[in-house]
Short mmCIF file of C-alpha atoms in Angstrom, two decimals:
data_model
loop_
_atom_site.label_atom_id
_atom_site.label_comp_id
_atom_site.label_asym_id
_atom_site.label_seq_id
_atom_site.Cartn_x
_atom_site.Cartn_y
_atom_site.Cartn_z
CA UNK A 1 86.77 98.93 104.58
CA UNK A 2 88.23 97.74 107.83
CA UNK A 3 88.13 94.79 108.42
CA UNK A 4 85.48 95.23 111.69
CA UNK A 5 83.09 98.14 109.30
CA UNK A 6 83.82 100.65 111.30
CA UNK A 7 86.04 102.85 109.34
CA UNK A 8 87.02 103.44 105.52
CA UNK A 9 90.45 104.49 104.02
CA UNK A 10 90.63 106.62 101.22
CA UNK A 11 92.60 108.84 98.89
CA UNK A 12 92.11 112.82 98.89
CA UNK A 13 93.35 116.28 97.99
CA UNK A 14 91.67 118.04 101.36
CA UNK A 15 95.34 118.96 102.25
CA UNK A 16 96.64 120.07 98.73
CA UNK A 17 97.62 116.47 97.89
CA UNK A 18 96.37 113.36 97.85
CA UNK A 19 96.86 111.26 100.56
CA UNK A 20 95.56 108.62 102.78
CA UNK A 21 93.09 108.99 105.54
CA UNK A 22 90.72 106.96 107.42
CA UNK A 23 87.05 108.20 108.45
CA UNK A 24 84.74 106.10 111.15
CA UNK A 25 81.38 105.48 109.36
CA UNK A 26 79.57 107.01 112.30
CA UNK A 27 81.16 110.35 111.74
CA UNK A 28 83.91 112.63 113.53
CA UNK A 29 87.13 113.98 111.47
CA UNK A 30 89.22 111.90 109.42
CA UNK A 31 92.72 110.81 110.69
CA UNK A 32 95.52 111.43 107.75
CA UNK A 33 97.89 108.31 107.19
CA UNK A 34 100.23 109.06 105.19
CA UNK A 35 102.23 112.31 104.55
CA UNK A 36 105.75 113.58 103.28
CA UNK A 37 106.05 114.81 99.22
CA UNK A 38 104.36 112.30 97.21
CA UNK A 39 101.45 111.96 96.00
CA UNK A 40 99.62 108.64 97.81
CA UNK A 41 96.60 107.00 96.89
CA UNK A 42 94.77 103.87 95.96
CA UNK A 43 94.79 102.14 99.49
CA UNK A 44 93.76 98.63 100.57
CA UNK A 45 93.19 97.53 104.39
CA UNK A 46 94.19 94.17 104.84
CA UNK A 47 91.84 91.78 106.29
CA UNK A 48 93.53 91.35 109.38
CA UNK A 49 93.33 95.41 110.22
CA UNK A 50 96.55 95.36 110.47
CA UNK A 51 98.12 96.98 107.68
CA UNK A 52 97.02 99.37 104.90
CA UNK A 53 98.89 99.22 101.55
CA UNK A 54 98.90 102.12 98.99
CA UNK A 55 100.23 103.61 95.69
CA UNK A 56 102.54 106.51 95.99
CA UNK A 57 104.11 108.38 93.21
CA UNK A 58 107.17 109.89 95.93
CA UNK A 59 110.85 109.23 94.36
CA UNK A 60 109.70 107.12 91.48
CA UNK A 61 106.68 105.62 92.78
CA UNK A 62 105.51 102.58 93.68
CA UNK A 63 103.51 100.54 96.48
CA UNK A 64 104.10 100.97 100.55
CA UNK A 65 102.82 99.33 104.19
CA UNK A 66 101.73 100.93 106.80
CA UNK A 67 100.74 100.42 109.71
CA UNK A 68 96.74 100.88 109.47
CA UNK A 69 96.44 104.28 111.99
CA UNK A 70 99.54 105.91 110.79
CA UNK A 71 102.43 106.71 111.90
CA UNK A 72 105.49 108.69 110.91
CA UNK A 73 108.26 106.91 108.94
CA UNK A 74 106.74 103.27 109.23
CA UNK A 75 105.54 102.68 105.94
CA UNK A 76 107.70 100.37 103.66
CA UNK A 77 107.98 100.21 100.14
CA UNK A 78 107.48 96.67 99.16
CA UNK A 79 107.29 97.44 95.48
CA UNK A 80 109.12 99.80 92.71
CA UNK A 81 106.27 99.57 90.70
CA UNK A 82 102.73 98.69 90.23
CA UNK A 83 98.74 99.90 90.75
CA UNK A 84 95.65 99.33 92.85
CA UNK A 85 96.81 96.48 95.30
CA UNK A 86 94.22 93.93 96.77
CA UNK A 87 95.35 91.98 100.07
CA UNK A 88 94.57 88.34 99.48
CA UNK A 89 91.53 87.36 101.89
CA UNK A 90 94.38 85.71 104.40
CA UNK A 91 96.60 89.34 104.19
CA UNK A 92 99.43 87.25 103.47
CA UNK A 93 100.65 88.71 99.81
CA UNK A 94 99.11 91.72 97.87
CA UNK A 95 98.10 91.46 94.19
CA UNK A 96 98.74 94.29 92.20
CA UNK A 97 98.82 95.12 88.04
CA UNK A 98 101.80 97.19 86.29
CA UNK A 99 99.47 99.47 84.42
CA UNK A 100 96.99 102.34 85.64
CA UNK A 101 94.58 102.04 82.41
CA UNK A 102 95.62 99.97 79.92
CA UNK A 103 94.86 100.86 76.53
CA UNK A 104 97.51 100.02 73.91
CA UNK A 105 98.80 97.33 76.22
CA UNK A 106 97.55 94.51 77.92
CA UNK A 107 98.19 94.65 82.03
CA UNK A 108 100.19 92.04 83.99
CA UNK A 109 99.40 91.06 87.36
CA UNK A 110 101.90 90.17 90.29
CA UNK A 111 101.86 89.22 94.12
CA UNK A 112 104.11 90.30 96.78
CA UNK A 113 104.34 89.81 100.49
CA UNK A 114 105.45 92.03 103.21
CA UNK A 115 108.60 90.47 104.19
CA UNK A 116 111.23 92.24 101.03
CA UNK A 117 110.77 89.28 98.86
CA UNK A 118 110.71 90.63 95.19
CA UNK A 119 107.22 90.39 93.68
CA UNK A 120 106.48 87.28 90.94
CA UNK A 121 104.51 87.55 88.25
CA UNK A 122 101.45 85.51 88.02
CA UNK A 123 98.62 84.31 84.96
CA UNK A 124 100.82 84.95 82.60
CA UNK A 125 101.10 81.30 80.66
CA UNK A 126 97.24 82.06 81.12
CA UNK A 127 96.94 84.77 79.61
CA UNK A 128 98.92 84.33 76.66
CA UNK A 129 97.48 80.56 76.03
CA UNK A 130 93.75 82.42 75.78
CA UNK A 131 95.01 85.01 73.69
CA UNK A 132 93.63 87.77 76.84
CA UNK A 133 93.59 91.34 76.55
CA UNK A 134 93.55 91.50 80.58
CA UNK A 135 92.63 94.71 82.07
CA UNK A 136 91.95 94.37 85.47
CA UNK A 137 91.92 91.37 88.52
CA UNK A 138 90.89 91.07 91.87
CA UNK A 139 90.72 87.94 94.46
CA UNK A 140 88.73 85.15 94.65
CA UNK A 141 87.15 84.83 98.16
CA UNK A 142 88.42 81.47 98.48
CA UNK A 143 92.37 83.26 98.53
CA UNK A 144 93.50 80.54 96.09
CA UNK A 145 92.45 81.85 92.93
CA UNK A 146 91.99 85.43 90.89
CA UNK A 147 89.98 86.46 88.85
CA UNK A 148 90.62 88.49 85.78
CA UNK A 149 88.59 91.03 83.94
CA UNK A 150 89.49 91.13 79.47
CA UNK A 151 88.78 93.00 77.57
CA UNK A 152 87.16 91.71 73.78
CA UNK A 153 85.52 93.22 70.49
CA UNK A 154 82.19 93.12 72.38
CA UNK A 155 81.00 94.99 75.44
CA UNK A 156 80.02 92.72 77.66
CA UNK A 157 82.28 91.91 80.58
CA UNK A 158 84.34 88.88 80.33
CA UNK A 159 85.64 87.00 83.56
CA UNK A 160 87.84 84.47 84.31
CA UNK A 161 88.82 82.92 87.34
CA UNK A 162 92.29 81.03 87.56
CA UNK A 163 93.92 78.92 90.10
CA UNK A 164 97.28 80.23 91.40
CA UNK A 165 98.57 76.38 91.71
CA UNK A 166 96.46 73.43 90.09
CA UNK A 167 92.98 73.44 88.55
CA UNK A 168 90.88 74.38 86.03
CA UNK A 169 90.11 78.11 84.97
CA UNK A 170 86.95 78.71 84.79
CA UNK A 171 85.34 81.29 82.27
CA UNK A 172 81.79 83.40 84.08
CA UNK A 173 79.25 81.88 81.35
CA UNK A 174 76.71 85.13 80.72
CA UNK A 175 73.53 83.98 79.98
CA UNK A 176 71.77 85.81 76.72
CA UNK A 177 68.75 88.10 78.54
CA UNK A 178 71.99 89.31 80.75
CA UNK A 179 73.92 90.06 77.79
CA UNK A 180 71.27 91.79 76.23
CA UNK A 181 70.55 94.21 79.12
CA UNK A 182 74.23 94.71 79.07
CA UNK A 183 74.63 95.21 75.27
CA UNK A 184 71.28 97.73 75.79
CA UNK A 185 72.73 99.49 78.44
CA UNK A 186 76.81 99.75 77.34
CA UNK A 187 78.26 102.37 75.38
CA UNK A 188 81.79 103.55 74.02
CA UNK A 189 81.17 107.10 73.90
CA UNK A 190 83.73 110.34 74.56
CA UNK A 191 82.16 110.94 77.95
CA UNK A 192 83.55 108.34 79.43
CA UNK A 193 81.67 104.79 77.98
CA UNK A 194 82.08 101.73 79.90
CA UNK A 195 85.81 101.52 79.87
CA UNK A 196 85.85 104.30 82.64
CA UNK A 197 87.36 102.72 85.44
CA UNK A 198 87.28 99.11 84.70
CA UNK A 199 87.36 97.85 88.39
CA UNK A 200 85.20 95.24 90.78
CA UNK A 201 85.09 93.09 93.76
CA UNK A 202 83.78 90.25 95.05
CA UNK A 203 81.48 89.41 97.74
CA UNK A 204 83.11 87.74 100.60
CA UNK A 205 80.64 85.07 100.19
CA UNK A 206 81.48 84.59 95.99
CA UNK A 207 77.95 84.49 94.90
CA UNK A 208 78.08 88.17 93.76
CA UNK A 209 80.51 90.33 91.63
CA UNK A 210 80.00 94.41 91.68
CA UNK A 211 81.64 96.25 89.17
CA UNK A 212 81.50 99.55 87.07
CA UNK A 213 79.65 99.48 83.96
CA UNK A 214 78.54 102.65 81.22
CA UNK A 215 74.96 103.31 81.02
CA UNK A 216 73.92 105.74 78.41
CA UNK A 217 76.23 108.56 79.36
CA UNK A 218 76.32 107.44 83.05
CA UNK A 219 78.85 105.02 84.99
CA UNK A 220 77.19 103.39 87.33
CA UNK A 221 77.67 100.66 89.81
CA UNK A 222 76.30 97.16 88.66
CA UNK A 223 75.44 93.83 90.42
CA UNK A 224 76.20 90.56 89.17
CA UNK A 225 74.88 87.32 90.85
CA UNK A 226 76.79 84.21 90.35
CA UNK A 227 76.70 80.30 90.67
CA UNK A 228 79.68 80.34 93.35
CA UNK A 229 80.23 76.41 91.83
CA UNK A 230 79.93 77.22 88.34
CA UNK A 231 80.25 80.69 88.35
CA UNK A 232 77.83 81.17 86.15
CA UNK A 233 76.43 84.44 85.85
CA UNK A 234 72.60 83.98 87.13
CA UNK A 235 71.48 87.59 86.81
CA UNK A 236 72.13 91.38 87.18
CA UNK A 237 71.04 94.92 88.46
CA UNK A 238 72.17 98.45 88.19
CA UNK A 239 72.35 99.45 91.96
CA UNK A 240 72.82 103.09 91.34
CA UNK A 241 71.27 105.19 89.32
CA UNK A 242 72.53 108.63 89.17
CA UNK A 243 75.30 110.32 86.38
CA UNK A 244 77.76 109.01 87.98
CA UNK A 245 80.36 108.10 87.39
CA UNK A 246 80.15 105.96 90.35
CA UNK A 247 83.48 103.86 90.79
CA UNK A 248 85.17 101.59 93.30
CA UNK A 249 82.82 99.27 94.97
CA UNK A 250 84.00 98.05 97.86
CA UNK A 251 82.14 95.57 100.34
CA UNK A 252 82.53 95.38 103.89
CA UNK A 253 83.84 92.07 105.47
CA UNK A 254 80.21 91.47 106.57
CA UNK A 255 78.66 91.72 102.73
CA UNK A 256 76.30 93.71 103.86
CA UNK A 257 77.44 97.35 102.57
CA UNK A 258 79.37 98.87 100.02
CA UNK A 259 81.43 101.65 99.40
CA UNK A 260 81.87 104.18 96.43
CA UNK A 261 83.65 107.04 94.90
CA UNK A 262 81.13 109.13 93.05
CA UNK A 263 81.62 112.57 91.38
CA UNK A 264 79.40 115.76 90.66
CA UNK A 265 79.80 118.53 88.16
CA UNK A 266 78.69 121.53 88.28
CA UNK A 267 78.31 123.40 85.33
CA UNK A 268 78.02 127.41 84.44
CA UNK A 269 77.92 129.25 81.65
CA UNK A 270 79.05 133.08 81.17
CA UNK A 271 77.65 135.86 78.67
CA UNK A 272 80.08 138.17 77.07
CA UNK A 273 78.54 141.40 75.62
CA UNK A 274 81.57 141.86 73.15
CA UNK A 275 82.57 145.28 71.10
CA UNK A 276 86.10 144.44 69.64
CA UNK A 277 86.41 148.46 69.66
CA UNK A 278 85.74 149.37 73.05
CA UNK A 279 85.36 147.25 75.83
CA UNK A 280 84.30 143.71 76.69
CA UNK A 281 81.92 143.06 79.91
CA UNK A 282 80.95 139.83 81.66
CA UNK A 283 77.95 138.62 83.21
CA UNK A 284 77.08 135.24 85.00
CA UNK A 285 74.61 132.87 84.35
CA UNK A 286 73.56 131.24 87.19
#
């Protein structure tokens, strides 16, 4: 979102490749951001409207600035590596993880600012000390801390939040009737389970965490309410309810809306009347 709700950015193929553009909510044509060889996707907008930062896999990949309408040969690379960066709430430094979907390997998680300092690695004493399997992160709304997403033997989401400086981490305690409706609903199956796209923001208020969760053979989007204190979790809802999968939540500045990437299939099957000594014919099945 921008940072006024006016307009999204977004990643797609429309021109052969993926790239950046940026549709107004109330309609018209999109304007393209980014263009050149590579493919670019995964963008942010910081929070200022300033800027919108991106993964591109050009040269050997990595993450880029630009300006937030465009413009030819502006955008920086501020990054040689790295996947889906997340402007801190004050858009000064971008937080971003070194894997795409972890599976064998654990993620790390580093910030980096705009002005060509190298990026630092963060969490990791964390991480290690609580023996983490850490798969995704995003920002606290209060800019000082982030919160991390692991990964355990069960299949109920596990959050952390952890101060960047001094304080105490604090674990999202899940009370039992939520972890049952999550245990009822979560699956690991081949079409996709609840690992599918393992991401989720905040609301800018921090009472509220929406994320992607399996249910059944669907992945839908999900609604956790939290103690913004204790951050407790105090109770949740599946806020979509189609196949899905439905990935990517993204709130507006205001709270008030989100923003989602869903996908359709459509599905057709052929009949082949089949003589291995003459001919073979098709017809379609509509």
């Amino acid at each position: 979102w921008s940072p006024d709700g006016r307009f999204i950015a977004y990643s797609s193929d429309r021109g052969g490749k993926s790239d950046i553009f940026v549709q107004q909510i109330s309609g018209g044509d999109p304007v393209q951001v980014t263009k050149g060889p590579g493919q670019n996707w995964q963008p942010d907008w910081s929070p200022d409207g300033k800027n919108i930062v991106y993964r591109s896999e050009e040269g050997d990949g990595g993450l880029f600035v630009v300006p937030a309408l465009g413009g030819e040969g502006l955008q920086r690379k501020i990054a040689t590596f790295g996947y889906y960066p997340r402007w801190s709430p004050d858009s000064s430094q971008i937080l971003f993880q070194t894997l795409f979907a972890p599976v064998e390997e654990a993620n790390k998680f580093y910030v980096v600012r705009i002005d060509g300092t190298p990026p630092r690695e963060i969490l990791a004493d964390f991480i290690a000390q609580q023996h983490l399997f850490a798969y995704t992160a995003a920002w606290h709304p209060d800019g000082k801390r982030v919160t991390l997403w692991a990964l355990d033997v069960g299949i109920i989401p596990r959050f952390w939040t952890v101060p960047l400086t001094e304080g105490p981490a604090l674990r999202t305690e899940i009370d039992p009737a939520i972890e049952k409706q999550l245990k009822e609903a979560g699956t690991r199956d081949e079409a996709g389970g609840y690992l599918a796209g393992l991401l989720f923001s905040w609301s800018p208020s921090g009472d509220t965490l929406y994320f992607n969760y399996g249910y059944g053979q669907a992945i839908n989007i999900w609604k956790m309410t939290i103690d913004s204190q204790s951050l407790k979790a105090t109770g949740i809802n599946r806020i979509t309810t189609g196949s899905g999968p439905d990935i990517g939540a993204a709130l507006s500045a205001d709270g008030k809306r989100l923003a989602f990437t869903a996908k359709s299939v459509l599905m057709q099957n052929r009949l082949f009347p089949f003589n291995a000594f003459t001919d073979r014919k098709s017809t379609r099945l509509n």
